[in-house]
Structure formats: C-alpha cells, structure tokens
C-alpha cells in the first residue's frame, strides 16, 4: 500500500486556520514529519484471527508555530493508515482502508504577544488537513483521537514557569479539549482544506457538504449523568434521549464501541497510552469495553484522584473536490524524515538546555532549535498574516464605589431589665 502525505499541505492548512485570528499578527508554521513506515496493528490481538489481515503504515507529525522567531505553540501527532482484509459470512474478502490520527501533545510556550486562541486554531487547521489526505485515499471518514492528561508542559521545557503561560488543571484541560474538538470538527466540516486561501476563495465549491461528525468523550470514573458536572453546563454536552449535543457534532458519552464488545478486538491501542499498557497484560484477553473502563477508573494513570479523558471523533470527508494549495509543487518524499532523523528533532527540542521560562531564554532556545533544523534538514516554512476580527473580552464587573451601609442594630439589642428589691 503506497501512502503519501504532503507536509507543505499540512503547514498551509494550519496557516489558513491561523489566518482567522485577530488581524495584525504574523506567524511562521513549520511542519516536520517522517516518511511512512510499517508498524504493528492498532488491534494487535486480531492477528490471531485467520479470517483477518491488516497492513498498517504510520508517520509522526510535528507542527511548530513561531512569532518573531520565537516558538509559541506546537502539536505532535501520530497518524496511522491501515489496509484490512476480512472474510465474513459471505466468504468474500472485504477490503477497507482506515485512517486514524492520534494527537499526542499540544503545548504553548507562554510567549504569545497577544491573548488569542492560537492553540485551538492550530488544532483546527491540523484536523482540517486530514481531509485532504483521507480524500485522496477515498475513505468516508477519518478518526481523530486523543488522551487528555494535565501536565505543566508537554513540548517546551520550563515553560510552566513562564508568567505568560496559562496552565490548566485536569478538569480545565478536559473542558478545553472538549471545546477545541467541537471547534476543530465544525471548522473542518465547514471549510474544505485550504478553502480560506486566496486562490480557493475564488472557487464556488469551497464549502463542503458533509454529515454530522460523531464524537465520543469519556472520563474514567464518571458516568454519563456526571458529564455536565465534569464538562460544565456551557460545554455544549447535553445528555438527552439520543445523547446528542449540537446540530453539527453529535457528542456521545463513552468509547466508540459497544459496552459488551471484547476490548482487544475493537479498541485502538496507540503508543504511550494507558489503554495500551493496560491491555498489554495477559489477563485482559476476555475484557469487555465496559470492564476496560472500570479498570481504567482505578488505574494509576486515570484513577487515584486524577481526572483524565479520552476523546474520539469520526470526521466525515467532504464530498466536493478539494481545491489545490498554492506553492505545494513538491514531491511526496521531500521534507519527510527518517525515523532516526525525527528522533534527533525531538532530542533537540527536549534538550535540557532549552528554556522557555522567560522571554530572553525562550528566544535563545528558539533560535538554537531553528538553526539546527535549517542546517540539518531542508524544510521550507509557510508564513501567514492574520486578518480576523478582534476578540471582544468581557469587561470585569466593577462594583459601584459607594460607602457601605451601616447596620442599625439598636432594635436587636435587649436592654437589661432593672431589678427592684
């Protein structure tokens, strides 16, 4: 199975999303990705089924956003493309292609010059880029998955000490990801990849016609009726007769599999994931999906007072023809690194000398990293100037400056009765 993924298209889709941020800001988008390499199936136990075969290719993607030559945001994802053959009751082999992307890390450095939802728009641009790749494979939908776990920093060392970084607690992170997934899916379904670019804006078919995306959320240890408590009343997550939450994204509580299904046969096992580590134990062969969730709730990574969440969504692919992106005349392998070279990039960004705790240190670290990338690899960048409307922040409510009323307690004071002898 031959699969290609254009890193310039990814950068252009992210840039198109960032262009909607408040006007007056300039960003540079860098995308580093590996070439496709074979990996084990995401459901490894199914290899023992004689009526099922699967070939899976994977690539790793790192998206970095810079402002004034300083790293301000980043995203790392793991993408999987699987070709499966299965013989069913009709004894006729059925072939299928599945595309699944696991967002592993999203982080900010605290050096963004103005308050704006940069990380959220970066995620939306990346999710939108998955449409172009999946459209070329002629698949009907693409899976987007992530495990939300609060950490002070994910990509940028010592950024937790940067006063400009807003670090979220576990509940805050779960709510942020629910809003971000809602926005990313809606954005991807409303705009075909690159539809906000100047050339595509002149096209009549920039809007895609697609069905509702189905998204799943589960917080181990919480039930469906606790969703509003966990995610908040303003999250858009409402439990109704059919479990839907909005006209464009159908939110459901739980994993995207029947509770009675055998977990090993259906639950995707991504690298460095609590579910994968739990299912790797030999006594889990007969676990159902419901039992898996019960054990996750008491596991060391998802239990013990921690609030984590699994998000999974099936994004329908646009039925219209996706417009081309300007400046994307590159071969599929150009800019794709080997697995070893990609590890060198991660070593460089996770180097112990990297420091994003203050502005001067962040600029020095960013310059050291970008110089390494430019000298080691020939990877072009995509620049973008924002032109969106300003973000209106709700002004704080200030109490009127009036002197406090003095309480008259004389009526409540009982005088001591005079005793007569």
mmCIF file of N, CA, C and O in Angstrom, residues 262-318:
data_model
loop_
_atom_site.group_PDB
_atom_site.id
_atom_site.type_symbol
_atom_site.label_atom_id
_atom_site.label_comp_id
_atom_site.label_asym_id
_atom_site.label_seq_id
_atom_site.Cartn_x
_atom_site.Cartn_y
_atom_site.Cartn_z
ATOM 1 N N UNK A 262 -15.576 -7.263 22.967
ATOM 2 C CA UNK A 262 -14.262 -7.599 23.510
ATOM 3 C C UNK A 262 -13.302 -6.460 23.177
ATOM 4 O O UNK A 262 -13.122 -6.095 22.019
ATOM 5 N N UNK A 263 -12.671 -5.905 24.206
ATOM 6 C CA UNK A 263 -11.847 -4.708 24.022
ATOM 7 C C UNK A 263 -10.699 -4.944 23.053
ATOM 8 O O UNK A 263 -10.369 -4.077 22.235
ATOM 9 N N UNK A 264 -10.081 -6.120 23.115
ATOM 10 C CA UNK A 264 -8.933 -6.404 22.257
ATOM 11 C C UNK A 264 -9.307 -6.405 20.780
ATOM 12 O O UNK A 264 -8.445 -6.180 19.920
ATOM 13 N N UNK A 265 -10.563 -6.647 20.460
ATOM 14 C CA UNK A 265 -10.979 -6.755 19.069
ATOM 15 C C UNK A 265 -11.368 -5.420 18.446
ATOM 16 O O UNK A 265 -11.512 -5.343 17.219
ATOM 17 N N UNK A 266 -11.554 -4.378 19.257
ATOM 18 C CA UNK A 266 -12.082 -3.137 18.692
ATOM 19 C C UNK A 266 -11.404 -1.871 19.194
ATOM 20 O O UNK A 266 -11.330 -0.887 18.446
ATOM 21 N N UNK A 267 -10.911 -1.847 20.425
ATOM 22 C CA UNK A 267 -10.331 -0.624 20.983
ATOM 23 C C UNK A 267 -8.937 -0.421 20.401
ATOM 24 O O UNK A 267 -8.077 -1.297 20.501
ATOM 25 N N UNK A 268 -8.718 0.731 19.778
ATOM 26 C CA UNK A 268 -7.423 1.038 19.188
ATOM 27 C C UNK A 268 -6.387 1.255 20.285
ATOM 28 O O UNK A 268 -6.648 1.940 21.277
ATOM 29 N N UNK A 269 -5.210 0.692 20.082
ATOM 30 C CA UNK A 269 -4.139 0.766 21.068
ATOM 31 C C UNK A 269 -2.997 1.599 20.499
ATOM 32 O O UNK A 269 -2.169 1.116 19.729
ATOM 33 N N UNK A 270 -2.979 2.870 20.878
ATOM 34 C CA UNK A 270 -1.976 3.803 20.394
ATOM 35 C C UNK A 270 -0.725 3.736 21.271
ATOM 36 O O UNK A 270 -0.796 3.368 22.449
ATOM 37 N N UNK A 271 0.434 4.113 20.733
ATOM 38 C CA UNK A 271 1.660 4.109 21.537
ATOM 39 C C UNK A 271 1.566 5.073 22.722
ATOM 40 O O UNK A 271 0.905 6.109 22.650
ATOM 41 N N UNK A 272 2.217 4.717 23.812
ATOM 42 C CA UNK A 272 2.295 5.561 25.012
ATOM 43 C C UNK A 272 0.910 5.975 25.480
ATOM 44 O O UNK A 272 0.615 7.161 25.675
ATOM 45 N N UNK A 273 0.047 4.991 25.676
ATOM 46 C CA UNK A 273 -1.341 5.262 26.056
ATOM 47 C C UNK A 273 -1.723 4.337 27.209
ATOM 48 O O UNK A 273 -1.347 3.154 27.218
ATOM 49 N N UNK A 274 -2.452 4.832 28.221
ATOM 50 C CA UNK A 274 -2.845 3.987 29.349
ATOM 51 C C UNK A 274 -3.655 2.754 28.931
ATOM 52 O O UNK A 274 -3.500 1.686 29.529
ATOM 53 N N UNK A 275 -4.521 2.889 27.936
ATOM 54 C CA UNK A 275 -5.295 1.730 27.471
ATOM 55 C C UNK A 275 -4.362 0.661 26.915
ATOM 56 O O UNK A 275 -4.525 -0.537 27.193
ATOM 57 N N UNK A 276 -3.378 1.076 26.139
ATOM 58 C CA UNK A 276 -2.429 0.122 25.556
ATOM 59 C C UNK A 276 -1.651 -0.603 26.643
ATOM 60 O O UNK A 276 -1.459 -1.831 26.573
ATOM 61 N N UNK A 277 -1.189 0.130 27.627
ATOM 62 C CA UNK A 277 -0.425 -0.502 28.709
ATOM 63 C C UNK A 277 -1.299 -1.447 29.519
ATOM 64 O O UNK A 277 -0.833 -2.490 29.986
ATOM 65 N N UNK A 278 -2.561 -1.091 29.684
ATOM 66 C CA UNK A 278 -3.455 -1.949 30.464
ATOM 67 C C UNK A 278 -3.789 -3.228 29.706
ATOM 68 O O UNK A 278 -3.779 -4.328 30.274
ATOM 69 N N UNK A 279 -4.060 -3.109 28.407
ATOM 70 C CA UNK A 279 -4.423 -4.281 27.609
ATOM 71 C C UNK A 279 -3.213 -5.160 27.287
ATOM 72 O O UNK A 279 -3.382 -6.272 26.777
ATOM 73 N N UNK A 280 -2.011 -4.675 27.546
ATOM 74 C CA UNK A 280 -0.818 -5.489 27.303
ATOM 75 C C UNK A 280 -0.667 -6.611 28.324
ATOM 76 O O UNK A 280 0.114 -7.541 28.112
ATOM 77 N N UNK A 281 -1.419 -6.537 29.414
ATOM 78 C CA UNK A 281 -1.340 -7.575 30.438
ATOM 79 C C UNK A 281 -2.095 -8.824 29.974
ATOM 80 O O UNK A 281 -3.143 -8.734 29.337
ATOM 81 N N UNK A 282 -1.551 -9.968 30.320
ATOM 82 C CA UNK A 282 -2.073 -11.240 29.793
ATOM 83 C C UNK A 282 -3.483 -11.562 30.269
ATOM 84 O O UNK A 282 -4.225 -12.256 29.576
ATOM 85 N N UNK A 283 -3.885 -11.074 31.430
ATOM 86 C CA UNK A 283 -5.199 -11.456 31.961
ATOM 87 C C UNK A 283 -6.327 -10.608 31.402
ATOM 88 O O UNK A 283 -7.463 -10.697 31.878
ATOM 89 N N UNK A 284 -6.056 -9.768 30.407
ATOM 90 C CA UNK A 284 -7.093 -8.883 29.865
ATOM 91 C C UNK A 284 -7.723 -9.414 28.588
ATOM 92 O O UNK A 284 -8.500 -8.696 27.948
ATOM 93 N N UNK A 285 -7.421 -10.637 28.200
ATOM 94 C CA UNK A 285 -7.867 -11.150 26.903
ATOM 95 C C UNK A 285 -9.390 -11.163 26.767
ATOM 96 O O UNK A 285 -9.918 -10.934 25.682
ATOM 97 N N UNK A 286 -10.093 -11.415 27.846
ATOM 98 C CA UNK A 286 -11.554 -11.519 27.781
ATOM 99 C C UNK A 286 -12.266 -10.253 28.249
ATOM 100 O O UNK A 286 -13.496 -10.254 28.375
ATOM 101 N N UNK A 287 -11.553 -9.204 28.488
ATOM 102 C CA UNK A 287 -12.187 -7.982 28.978
ATOM 103 C C UNK A 287 -13.125 -7.391 27.926
ATOM 104 O O UNK A 287 -12.791 -7.311 26.741
ATOM 105 N N UNK A 288 -14.275 -6.960 28.389
ATOM 106 C CA UNK A 288 -15.172 -6.206 27.529
ATOM 107 C C UNK A 288 -14.813 -4.728 27.610
ATOM 108 O O UNK A 288 -13.990 -4.308 28.437
ATOM 109 N N UNK A 289 -15.417 -3.925 26.750
ATOM 110 C CA UNK A 289 -15.173 -2.480 26.771
ATOM 111 C C UNK A 289 -15.616 -1.890 28.108
ATOM 112 O O UNK A 289 -14.933 -1.032 28.676
ATOM 113 N N UNK A 290 -16.754 -2.373 28.636
ATOM 114 C CA UNK A 290 -17.228 -1.878 29.936
ATOM 115 C C UNK A 290 -16.249 -2.208 31.048
ATOM 116 O O UNK A 290 -15.969 -1.370 31.925
ATOM 117 N N UNK A 291 -15.686 -3.417 31.018
ATOM 118 C CA UNK A 291 -14.718 -3.804 32.042
ATOM 119 C C UNK A 291 -13.432 -2.992 31.912
ATOM 120 O O UNK A 291 -12.816 -2.604 32.914
ATOM 121 N N UNK A 292 -13.039 -2.696 30.682
ATOM 122 C CA UNK A 292 -11.850 -1.873 30.471
ATOM 123 C C UNK A 292 -12.018 -0.497 31.101
ATOM 124 O O UNK A 292 -11.102 0.018 31.766
ATOM 125 N N UNK A 293 -13.184 0.116 30.924
ATOM 126 C CA UNK A 293 -13.428 1.427 31.512
ATOM 127 C C UNK A 293 -13.441 1.360 33.035
ATOM 128 O O UNK A 293 -12.960 2.280 33.712
ATOM 129 N N UNK A 294 -13.976 0.279 33.579
ATOM 130 C CA UNK A 294 -13.978 0.122 35.031
ATOM 131 C C UNK A 294 -12.555 0.030 35.580
ATOM 132 O O UNK A 294 -12.239 0.619 36.617
ATOM 133 N N UNK A 295 -11.695 -0.708 34.893
ATOM 134 C CA UNK A 295 -10.318 -0.854 35.347
ATOM 135 C C UNK A 295 -9.515 0.425 35.118
ATOM 136 O O UNK A 295 -8.607 0.740 35.893
ATOM 137 N N UNK A 296 -9.834 1.162 34.073
ATOM 138 C CA UNK A 296 -9.168 2.446 33.862
ATOM 139 C C UNK A 296 -9.457 3.408 35.005
ATOM 140 O O UNK A 296 -8.591 4.185 35.416
ATOM 141 N N UNK A 297 -10.689 3.354 35.517
ATOM 142 C CA UNK A 297 -11.091 4.279 36.575
ATOM 143 C C UNK A 297 -10.299 4.075 37.855
ATOM 144 O O UNK A 297 -10.196 5.010 38.670
ATOM 145 N N UNK A 298 -9.745 2.883 38.063
ATOM 146 C CA UNK A 298 -8.984 2.613 39.284
ATOM 147 C C UNK A 298 -7.500 2.416 38.980
ATOM 148 O O UNK A 298 -6.741 1.993 39.852
ATOM 149 N N UNK A 299 -7.083 2.716 37.742
ATOM 150 C CA UNK A 299 -5.678 2.556 37.378
ATOM 151 C C UNK A 299 -4.853 3.698 37.948
ATOM 152 O O UNK A 299 -5.379 4.741 38.359
ATOM 153 N N UNK A 300 -3.549 3.505 37.935
ATOM 154 C CA UNK A 300 -2.653 4.517 38.494
ATOM 155 C C UNK A 300 -2.664 5.796 37.677
ATOM 156 O O UNK A 300 -2.546 6.893 38.218
ATOM 157 N N UNK A 301 -2.832 5.685 36.351
ATOM 158 C CA UNK A 301 -2.760 6.865 35.492
ATOM 159 C C UNK A 301 -4.086 7.613 35.387
ATOM 160 O O UNK A 301 -4.093 8.833 35.180
ATOM 161 N N UNK A 302 -5.207 6.909 35.503
ATOM 162 C CA UNK A 302 -6.514 7.548 35.327
ATOM 163 C C UNK A 302 -7.325 7.614 36.612
ATOM 164 O O UNK A 302 -8.371 8.269 36.648
ATOM 165 N N UNK A 303 -6.907 6.910 37.639
ATOM 166 C CA UNK A 303 -7.608 6.931 38.918
ATOM 167 C C UNK A 303 -6.811 7.710 39.955
ATOM 168 O O UNK A 303 -6.082 8.644 39.632
ATOM 169 N N UNK A 304 -6.950 7.329 41.202
ATOM 170 C CA UNK A 304 -6.198 7.946 42.300
ATOM 171 C C UNK A 304 -6.368 9.458 42.335
ATOM 172 O O UNK A 304 -5.412 10.213 42.560
ATOM 173 N N UNK A 305 -7.585 9.920 42.115
ATOM 174 C CA UNK A 305 -7.850 11.356 42.192
ATOM 175 C C UNK A 305 -7.570 12.122 40.922
ATOM 176 O O UNK A 305 -7.845 13.323 40.855
ATOM 177 N N UNK A 306 -7.019 11.479 39.886
ATOM 178 C CA UNK A 306 -6.761 12.161 38.620
ATOM 179 C C UNK A 306 -8.045 12.236 37.796
ATOM 180 O O UNK A 306 -8.889 11.354 37.851
ATOM 181 N N UNK A 307 -8.156 13.299 37.021
ATOM 182 C CA UNK A 307 -9.248 13.437 36.067
ATOM 183 C C UNK A 307 -8.650 13.490 34.669
ATOM 184 O O UNK A 307 -8.017 14.477 34.287
ATOM 185 N N UNK A 308 -8.801 12.415 33.937
ATOM 186 C CA UNK A 308 -8.333 12.349 32.562
ATOM 187 C C UNK A 308 -9.531 12.088 31.651
ATOM 188 O O UNK A 308 -10.638 11.811 32.133
ATOM 189 N N UNK A 309 -9.312 12.160 30.363
ATOM 190 C CA UNK A 309 -10.423 11.952 29.434
ATOM 191 C C UNK A 309 -9.904 11.404 28.116
ATOM 192 O O UNK A 309 -8.787 11.717 27.687
ATOM 193 N N UNK A 310 -10.728 10.568 27.499
ATOM 194 C CA UNK A 310 -10.475 10.076 26.152
ATOM 195 C C UNK A 310 -11.468 10.741 25.205
ATOM 196 O O UNK A 310 -12.674 10.766 25.471
ATOM 197 N N UNK A 311 -10.938 11.304 24.120
ATOM 198 C CA UNK A 311 -11.770 11.891 23.083
ATOM 199 C C UNK A 311 -11.530 11.137 21.781
ATOM 200 O O UNK A 311 -10.393 10.786 21.444
ATOM 201 N N UNK A 312 -12.605 10.880 21.075
ATOM 202 C CA UNK A 312 -12.519 10.191 19.792
ATOM 203 C C UNK A 312 -13.630 10.725 18.897
ATOM 204 O O UNK A 312 -14.754 10.931 19.355
ATOM 205 N N UNK A 313 -13.307 10.974 17.640
ATOM 206 C CA UNK A 313 -14.305 11.514 16.717
ATOM 207 C C UNK A 313 -14.089 10.936 15.335
ATOM 208 O O UNK A 313 -12.952 10.637 14.934
ATOM 209 N N UNK A 314 -15.183 10.770 14.612
ATOM 210 C CA UNK A 314 -15.143 10.351 13.215
ATOM 211 C C UNK A 314 -15.547 11.542 12.360
ATOM 212 O O UNK A 314 -16.705 11.974 12.382
ATOM 213 N N UNK A 315 -14.573 12.094 11.640
ATOM 214 C CA UNK A 315 -14.795 13.270 10.806
ATOM 215 C C UNK A 315 -15.175 12.837 9.405
ATOM 216 O O UNK A 315 -14.379 12.184 8.714
ATOM 217 N N UNK A 316 -16.378 13.163 8.946
ATOM 218 C CA UNK A 316 -16.758 12.795 7.568
ATOM 219 C C UNK A 316 -15.951 13.595 6.566
ATOM 220 O O UNK A 316 -15.642 14.764 6.769
ATOM 221 N N UNK A 317 -15.586 12.941 5.469
ATOM 222 C CA UNK A 317 -14.769 13.578 4.447
ATOM 223 C C UNK A 317 -15.666 14.321 3.469
ATOM 224 O O UNK A 317 -16.729 13.842 3.081
ATOM 225 N N UNK A 318 -15.228 15.487 3.055
ATOM 226 C CA UNK A 318 -16.010 16.317 2.142
ATOM 227 C C UNK A 318 -16.276 15.581 0.844
ATOM 228 O O UNK A 318 -15.405 14.920 0.291
#
